[in-house]
PDB file of C-alpha atoms in Angstrom:
ATOM      1  CA  MET A   1     -67.943  25.151 -66.801  1.00 43.00           C
ATOM      2  CA  ARG A   2     -65.270  26.847 -68.893  1.00 44.00           C
ATOM      3  CA  PHE A   3     -63.126  25.020 -71.394  1.00 41.00           C
ATOM      4  CA  SER A   4     -60.272  27.441 -72.040  1.00 43.00           C
ATOM      5  CA  SER A   5     -57.844  24.591 -71.426  1.00 45.00           C
ATOM      6  CA  PHE A   6     -59.348  22.865 -74.436  1.00 42.00           C
ATOM      7  CA  VAL A   7     -58.522  25.464 -77.027  1.00 42.00           C
ATOM      8  CA  SER A   8     -54.860  25.729 -77.838  1.00 43.00           C
ATOM      9  CA  ALA A   9     -53.456  27.660 -80.743  1.00 36.00           C
ATOM     10  CA  ALA A  10     -52.674  24.371 -82.442  1.00 35.00           C
ATOM     11  CA  LEU A  11     -56.303  23.243 -82.293  1.00 40.00           C
ATOM     12  CA  ALA A  12     -57.577  26.520 -83.618  1.00 42.00           C
ATOM     13  CA  ALA A  13     -55.098  26.459 -86.454  1.00 38.00           C
ATOM     14  CA  ALA A  14     -55.900  22.857 -87.297  1.00 39.00           C
ATOM     15  CA  ALA A  15     -59.639  23.400 -87.305  1.00 41.00           C
ATOM     16  CA  PHE A  16     -59.850  26.570 -89.322  1.00 42.00           C
ATOM     17  CA  VAL A  17     -57.181  26.703 -91.990  1.00 40.00           C
ATOM     18  CA  SER A  18     -57.211  28.612 -95.260  1.00 37.00           C
ATOM     19  CA  LEU A  19     -59.829  27.294 -97.653  1.00 37.00           C
ATOM     20  CA  SER A  20     -60.098  28.066-101.366  1.00 35.00           C
ATOM     21  CA  THR A  21     -63.345  29.048-103.044  1.00 37.00           C
ATOM     22  CA  ASP A  22     -64.007  28.795-106.745  1.00 39.00           C
ATOM     23  CA  ALA A  23     -63.036  31.741-108.945  1.00 35.00           C
ATOM     24  CA  SER A  24     -66.601  32.487-110.044  1.00 37.00           C
ATOM     25  CA  ALA A  25     -67.725  32.895-106.433  1.00 42.00           C
ATOM     26  CA  GLN A  26     -64.893  35.334-105.825  1.00 42.00           C
ATOM     27  CA  ARG A  27     -65.910  37.357-108.896  1.00 39.00           C
ATOM     28  CA  ARG A  28     -69.531  37.477-107.743  1.00 46.00           C
ATOM     29  CA  ARG A  29     -68.371  38.739-104.350  1.00 46.00           C
ATOM     30  CA  GLY A  30     -65.594  41.067-105.361  1.00 53.00           C
ATOM     31  CA  ASP A  31     -66.284  43.351-102.403  1.00 62.00           C
ATOM     32  CA  ALA A  32     -66.404  40.525 -99.835  1.00 65.00           C
ATOM     33  CA  PRO A  33     -63.666  40.190 -97.206  1.00 74.00           C
ATOM     34  CA  SER A  34     -60.992  37.642 -98.048  1.00 87.00           C
ATOM     35  CA  VAL A  35     -60.675  36.653 -94.379  1.00 91.00           C
ATOM     36  CA  VAL A  36     -63.249  36.260 -91.637  1.00 93.00           C
ATOM     37  CA  ALA A  37     -62.648  35.647 -87.927  1.00 93.00           C
ATOM     38  CA  PHE A  38     -64.031  32.981 -85.664  1.00 92.00           C
ATOM     39  CA  ASN A  39     -63.831  32.477 -81.889  1.00 94.00           C
ATOM     40  CA  PHE A  40     -63.969  28.757 -81.202  1.00 94.00           C
ATOM     41  CA  GLN A  41     -63.959  29.282 -77.430  1.00 94.00           C
ATOM     42  CA  ARG A  42     -67.176  31.292 -77.651  1.00 95.00           C
ATOM     43  CA  VAL A  43     -68.853  28.459 -79.552  1.00 96.00           C
ATOM     44  CA  VAL A  44     -67.778  25.990 -76.854  1.00 95.00           C
ATOM     45  CA  ASN A  45     -69.093  28.263 -74.096  1.00 96.00           C
ATOM     46  CA  GLU A  46     -72.259  29.643 -75.688  1.00 96.00           C
ATOM     47  CA  SER A  47     -73.719  27.132 -78.142  1.00 97.00           C
ATOM     48  CA  VAL A  48     -76.342  24.596 -77.068  1.00 97.00           C
ATOM     49  CA  ALA A  49     -74.029  21.766 -78.119  1.00 97.00           C
ATOM     50  CA  GLY A  50     -71.114  23.294 -76.241  1.00 97.00           C
ATOM     51  CA  ARG A  51     -73.147  23.536 -73.046  1.00 97.00           C
ATOM     52  CA  ASP A  52     -74.353  19.977 -73.593  1.00 97.00           C
ATOM     53  CA  MET A  53     -70.732  18.850 -73.910  1.00 97.00           C
ATOM     54  CA  ALA A  54     -69.830  20.660 -70.687  1.00 97.00           C
ATOM     55  CA  ALA A  55     -72.700  19.052 -68.777  1.00 97.00           C
ATOM     56  CA  LYS A  56     -71.829  15.558 -69.986  1.00 97.00           C
ATOM     57  CA  LEU A  57     -68.151  16.007 -69.202  1.00 97.00           C
ATOM     58  CA  GLN A  58     -69.099  17.199 -65.733  1.00 97.00           C
ATOM     59  CA  GLN A  59     -70.981  13.929 -65.229  1.00 97.00           C
ATOM     60  CA  ILE A  60     -67.904  11.960 -66.264  1.00 97.00           C
ATOM     61  CA  GLN A  61     -65.714  14.018 -63.966  1.00 97.00           C
ATOM     62  CA  THR A  62     -68.094  13.379 -61.062  1.00 97.00           C
ATOM     63  CA  GLN A  63     -67.956   9.647 -61.798  1.00 97.00           C
ATOM     64  CA  VAL A  64     -64.165   9.689 -61.922  1.00 97.00           C
ATOM     65  CA  ASN A  65     -63.962  11.709 -58.690  1.00 96.00           C
ATOM     66  CA  THR A  66     -66.218   9.189 -56.954  1.00 97.00           C
ATOM     67  CA  GLU A  67     -63.970   6.337 -58.054  1.00 97.00           C
ATOM     68  CA  ALA A  68     -60.907   8.294 -56.925  1.00 96.00           C
ATOM     69  CA  GLN A  69     -62.445   8.822 -53.491  1.00 96.00           C
ATOM     70  CA  ALA A  70     -62.925   5.060 -53.240  1.00 96.00           C
ATOM     71  CA  LEU A  71     -59.136   4.764 -53.238  1.00 96.00           C
ATOM     72  CA  GLY A  72     -59.015   6.655 -49.934  1.00 96.00           C
ATOM     73  CA  PRO A  73     -59.045   3.609 -47.607  1.00 96.00           C
ATOM     74  CA  GLU A  74     -56.108   2.034 -49.450  1.00 96.00           C
ATOM     75  CA  GLN A  75     -54.204   5.316 -49.276  1.00 95.00           C
ATOM     76  CA  GLN A  76     -54.818   5.544 -45.528  1.00 96.00           C
ATOM     77  CA  SER A  77     -53.778   1.918 -45.098  1.00 96.00           C
ATOM     78  CA  LEU A  78     -50.541   2.591 -46.958  1.00 96.00           C
ATOM     79  CA  GLN A  79     -49.802   5.598 -44.783  1.00 96.00           C
ATOM     80  CA  GLN A  80     -50.236   3.486 -41.660  1.00 96.00           C
ATOM     81  CA  GLU A  81     -48.062   0.748 -43.143  1.00 95.00           C
ATOM     82  CA  GLN A  82     -45.374   3.266 -44.000  1.00 95.00           C
ATOM     83  CA  GLN A  83     -45.315   4.495 -40.414  1.00 95.00           C
ATOM     84  CA  ARG A  84     -45.104   0.924 -39.108  1.00 94.00           C
ATOM     85  CA  LEU A  85     -42.233   0.031 -41.454  1.00 94.00           C
ATOM     86  CA  THR A  86     -40.403   3.214 -40.533  1.00 93.00           C
ATOM     87  CA  ARG A  87     -40.493   2.178 -36.886  1.00 94.00           C
ATOM     88  CA  LEU A  88     -39.344  -1.343 -37.746  1.00 92.00           C
ATOM     89  CA  ARG A  89     -36.494  -0.100 -39.869  1.00 91.00           C
ATOM     90  CA  GLY A  90     -35.035   2.029 -37.124  1.00 92.00           C
ATOM     91  CA  ASN A  91     -31.470   3.009 -38.014  1.00 92.00           C
ATOM     92  CA  ARG A  92     -30.918   0.260 -40.574  1.00 91.00           C
ATOM     93  CA  THR A  93     -29.464   1.253 -43.945  1.00 91.00           C
ATOM     94  CA  GLU A  94     -31.159   0.300 -47.203  1.00 91.00           C
ATOM     95  CA  GLU A  95     -28.651  -2.496 -47.714  1.00 93.00           C
ATOM     96  CA  GLN A  96     -29.349  -3.848 -44.258  1.00 93.00           C
ATOM     97  CA  VAL A  97     -33.086  -3.774 -44.981  1.00 91.00           C
ATOM     98  CA  ARG A  98     -32.573  -5.663 -48.252  1.00 92.00           C
ATOM     99  CA  ASN A  99     -30.520  -8.295 -46.438  1.00 93.00           C
ATOM    100  CA  ASP A 100     -33.068  -8.723 -43.645  1.00 92.00           C
ATOM    101  CA  ALA A 101     -35.082 -11.840 -44.554  1.00 93.00           C
ATOM    102  CA  ALA A 102     -37.992 -10.768 -42.354  1.00 91.00           C
ATOM    103  CA  LEU A 103     -38.080  -7.062 -43.179  1.00 92.00           C
ATOM    104  CA  ALA A 104     -37.255  -6.983 -46.900  1.00 94.00           C
ATOM    105  CA  PRO A 105     -40.461  -8.746 -48.077  1.00 94.00           C
ATOM    106  CA  GLN A 106     -42.590  -6.324 -46.106  1.00 94.00           C
ATOM    107  CA  PHE A 107     -40.943  -3.336 -47.768  1.00 94.00           C
ATOM    108  CA  GLN A 108     -41.298  -4.959 -51.183  1.00 95.00           C
ATOM    109  CA  GLN A 109     -44.975  -5.576 -50.631  1.00 96.00           C
ATOM    110  CA  PHE A 110     -45.455  -1.983 -49.503  1.00 95.00           C
ATOM    111  CA  VAL A 111     -43.737  -0.628 -52.627  1.00 95.00           C
ATOM    112  CA  GLN A 112     -45.870  -2.868 -54.857  1.00 96.00           C
ATOM    113  CA  ARG A 113     -49.100  -1.704 -53.233  1.00 96.00           C
ATOM    114  CA  ALA A 114     -48.044   1.950 -53.479  1.00 96.00           C
ATOM    115  CA  ARG A 115     -47.263   1.568 -57.184  1.00 97.00           C
ATOM    116  CA  GLN A 116     -50.598  -0.108 -57.846  1.00 97.00           C
ATOM    117  CA  LEU A 117     -52.433   2.731 -56.110  1.00 96.00           C
ATOM    118  CA  GLU A 118     -50.448   5.320 -58.065  1.00 96.00           C
ATOM    119  CA  VAL A 119     -51.248   3.579 -61.360  1.00 96.00           C
ATOM    120  CA  ARG A 120     -54.961   3.411 -60.521  1.00 96.00           C
ATOM    121  CA  ALA A 121     -55.121   7.106 -59.616  1.00 96.00           C
ATOM    122  CA  ALA A 122     -53.213   8.081 -62.761  1.00 96.00           C
ATOM    123  CA  THR A 123     -55.532   5.910 -64.874  1.00 96.00           C
ATOM    124  CA  LEU A 124     -58.596   7.684 -63.510  1.00 96.00           C
ATOM    125  CA  ARG A 125     -57.088  11.082 -64.305  1.00 95.00           C
ATOM    126  CA  GLY A 126     -56.159   9.813 -67.750  1.00 96.00           C
ATOM    127  CA  ASP A 127     -59.662   8.496 -68.388  1.00 97.00           C
ATOM    128  CA  TYR A 128     -61.133  11.943 -67.842  1.00 97.00           C
ATOM    129  CA  GLU A 129     -58.497  13.744 -69.889  1.00 96.00           C
ATOM    130  CA  CYS A 130     -58.924  11.257 -72.738  1.00 97.00           C
ATOM    131  CA  SER A 131     -62.720  11.580 -72.626  1.00 97.00           C
ATOM    132  CA  GLN A 132     -62.390  15.354 -72.620  1.00 96.00           C
ATOM    133  CA  GLY A 133     -60.011  15.353 -75.576  1.00 96.00           C
ATOM    134  CA  ILE A 134     -62.157  13.037 -77.692  1.00 97.00           C
ATOM    135  CA  ALA A 135     -65.280  15.075 -76.890  1.00 97.00           C
ATOM    136  CA  LEU A 136     -63.541  18.243 -78.065  1.00 96.00           C
ATOM    137  CA  ARG A 137     -62.287  16.522 -81.211  1.00 96.00           C
ATOM    138  CA  ASP A 138     -65.825  15.394 -82.081  1.00 96.00           C
ATOM    139  CA  PHE A 139     -67.227  18.823 -81.247  1.00 97.00           C
ATOM    140  CA  GLN A 140     -64.625  20.474 -83.456  1.00 95.00           C
ATOM    141  CA  ALA A 141     -65.500  18.097 -86.305  1.00 96.00           C
ATOM    142  CA  MET A 142     -69.153  19.116 -85.967  1.00 96.00           C
ATOM    143  CA  VAL A 143     -68.434  22.847 -85.880  1.00 96.00           C
ATOM    144  CA  THR A 144     -65.875  23.016 -88.688  1.00 95.00           C
ATOM    145  CA  PRO A 145     -68.223  22.429 -91.675  1.00 96.00           C
ATOM    146  CA  VAL A 146     -70.672  24.990 -90.283  1.00 96.00           C
ATOM    147  CA  ALA A 147     -67.898  27.569 -89.994  1.00 95.00           C
ATOM    148  CA  GLN A 148     -66.729  26.729 -93.511  1.00 95.00           C
ATOM    149  CA  SER A 149     -70.265  27.168 -94.845  1.00 95.00           C
ATOM    150  CA  VAL A 150     -70.634  30.585 -93.220  1.00 95.00           C
ATOM    151  CA  MET A 151     -67.209  31.569 -94.551  1.00 94.00           C
ATOM    152  CA  THR A 152     -68.194  30.596 -98.088  1.00 93.00           C
ATOM    153  CA  THR A 153     -71.493  32.465 -97.787  1.00 92.00           C
ATOM    154  CA  ARG A 154     -69.569  35.603 -96.840  1.00 91.00           C
ATOM    155  CA  GLY A 155     -67.345  35.137 -99.902  1.00 91.00           C
ATOM    156  CA  ALA A 156     -64.211  34.743 -97.807  1.00 92.00           C
ATOM    157  CA  THR A 157     -61.328  32.409 -98.525  1.00 90.00           C
ATOM    158  CA  ALA A 158     -59.910  31.902 -95.024  1.00 93.00           C
ATOM    159  CA  ILE A 159     -60.763  31.905 -91.340  1.00 93.00           C
ATOM    160  CA  VAL A 160     -58.491  33.269 -88.621  1.00 92.00           C
ATOM    161  CA  ASP A 161     -58.676  32.706 -84.891  1.00 91.00           C
ATOM    162  CA  ALA A 162     -60.498  35.720 -83.467  1.00 90.00           C
ATOM    163  CA  ALA A 163     -59.133  35.050 -79.981  1.00 88.00           C
ATOM    164  CA  SER A 164     -55.541  35.609 -81.112  1.00 87.00           C
ATOM    165  CA  THR A 165     -56.189  38.427 -83.589  1.00 86.00           C
ATOM    166  CA  PHE A 166     -55.418  41.999 -82.524  1.00 89.00           C
ATOM    167  CA  TYR A 167     -58.586  43.475 -84.020  1.00 89.00           C
ATOM    168  CA  VAL A 168     -61.542  42.104 -85.975  1.00 87.00           C
ATOM    169  CA  ALA A 169     -64.214  44.296 -87.528  1.00 89.00           C
ATOM    170  CA  PRO A 170     -67.569  43.147 -86.092  1.00 91.00           C
ATOM    171  CA  GLU A 171     -68.979  42.503 -89.567  1.00 91.00           C
ATOM    172  CA  ASN A 172     -66.109  40.082 -90.275  1.00 91.00           C
ATOM    173  CA  ASP A 173     -66.616  38.022 -87.119  1.00 93.00           C
ATOM    174  CA  ILE A 174     -68.719  34.969 -87.987  1.00 95.00           C
ATOM    175  CA  THR A 175     -68.849  33.486 -84.476  1.00 95.00           C
ATOM    176  CA  THR A 176     -72.429  34.499 -83.720  1.00 96.00           C
ATOM    177  CA  ALA A 177     -73.617  33.260 -87.121  1.00 96.00           C
ATOM    178  CA  VAL A 178     -71.962  29.887 -86.523  1.00 97.00           C
ATOM    179  CA  ILE A 179     -73.561  29.573 -83.078  1.00 97.00           C
ATOM    180  CA  GLN A 180     -76.969  30.426 -84.527  1.00 97.00           C
ATOM    181  CA  GLN A 181     -76.682  27.816 -87.254  1.00 96.00           C
ATOM    182  CA  LEU A 182     -75.556  25.174 -84.767  1.00 97.00           C
ATOM    183  CA  ASP A 183     -78.432  25.965 -82.411  1.00 97.00           C
ATOM    184  CA  GLN A 184     -81.045  25.939 -85.181  1.00 96.00           C
ATOM    185  CA  ASN A 185     -80.146  22.455 -86.403  1.00 96.00           C
ATOM    186  CA  PRO A 186     -81.322  19.572 -84.152  1.00 95.00           C
ATOM    187  CA  ALA A 187     -78.397  17.479 -85.419  1.00 94.00           C
ATOM    188  CA  THR A 188     -75.862  19.983 -84.045  1.00 95.00           C
ATOM    189  CA  ARG A 189     -77.512  20.726 -80.720  1.00 96.00           C
ATOM    190  CA  VAL A 190     -76.254  17.556 -79.029  1.00 96.00           C
ATOM    191  CA  ALA A 191     -72.587  16.784 -78.307  1.00 96.00           C
ATOM    192  CA  ASN A 192     -71.106  13.335 -78.689  1.00 94.00           C
ATOM    193  CA  VAL A 193     -69.590  12.651 -75.270  1.00 96.00           C
ATOM    194  CA  ALA A 194     -68.745   9.334 -73.630  1.00 97.00           C
ATOM    195  CA  ARG A 195     -66.210   8.009 -71.158  1.00 96.00           C
ATOM    196  CA  HIS A 196     -63.092   6.661 -72.842  1.00 96.00           C
ATOM    197  CA  PRO A 197     -60.246   4.774 -71.160  1.00 96.00           C
ATOM    198  CA  VAL A 198     -56.889   6.489 -71.262  1.00 95.00           C
ATOM    199  CA  ALA A 199     -55.575   3.649 -73.437  1.00 93.00           C
ATOM    200  CA  GLU A 200     -57.573   5.051 -76.361  1.00 94.00           C
ATOM    201  CA  CYS A 201     -55.507   8.218 -76.290  1.00 94.00           C
ATOM    202  CA  LEU A 202     -52.087   6.596 -75.949  1.00 88.00           C
ATOM    203  CA  PRO A 203     -49.853   6.123 -79.002  1.00 84.00           C
ATOM    204  CA  GLN A 204     -50.448   2.749 -80.569  1.00 71.00           C
ATOM    205  CA  GLN A 205     -47.485   0.416 -80.511  1.00 62.00           C
ATOM    206  CA  PRO A 206     -46.626  -1.092 -83.906  1.00 63.00           C
ATOM    207  CA  ALA A 207     -47.501  -4.762 -84.188  1.00 56.00           C
ATOM    208  CA  ALA A 208     -44.574  -7.125 -84.046  1.00 55.00           C
ATOM    209  CA  ALA A 209     -43.633  -8.619 -87.383  1.00 52.00           C
ATOM    210  CA  ALA A 210     -44.687 -12.226 -87.776  1.00 53.00           C
ATOM    211  CA  LEU A 211     -41.867 -14.733 -87.746  1.00 51.00           C
ATOM    212  CA  PRO A 212     -41.431 -16.763 -90.931  1.00 54.00           C
ATOM    213  CA  GLN A 213     -42.871 -20.225 -90.830  1.00 56.00           C
ATOM    214  CA  GLN A 214     -40.301 -23.003 -90.634  1.00 48.00           C
TER     215      GLN A 214
END
């Protein structure tokens, strides 16, 4: 499973910004490159942890798809109800339908059911997208210090996104070294992935100010 949709330029820039090293380290490595390159997408696709993340997200997606399929009977029922109401409406205008004491409640109930189904389907999609985003955030947090460590070892002061760079000398690309370090450490071979409700990824509303006591 590929995760190219995960890695935007903003994420790459946020994860691997310029980092200063101490002056003595720079003097010891006067011939070292000042910038190294890193391909985050390769780490997602090729590292043990990245593949673990993909497998776990696939499980969540399968779960969400199963729940979405369970909405099928309600969707079919709504389609049948829509056809029935269309026949009942005939040539009546919307105003005439609203003024029809027998017909108006049926249309209102249909609209309510349709909205509830739409909200449920959107929530399921949001659950997966939220789970995916949080998994990537946690994965990025795990990879970043490893990339920083390799950068410092090479005597560099910054990391650029290899995927958006025109050319990178092979010796200045630290992607393989980062993958190797991740794979060699048991603590960075497993991705932190769980299902999260979409509400966790929505902007938090500020709490209402408490009213003064009388």
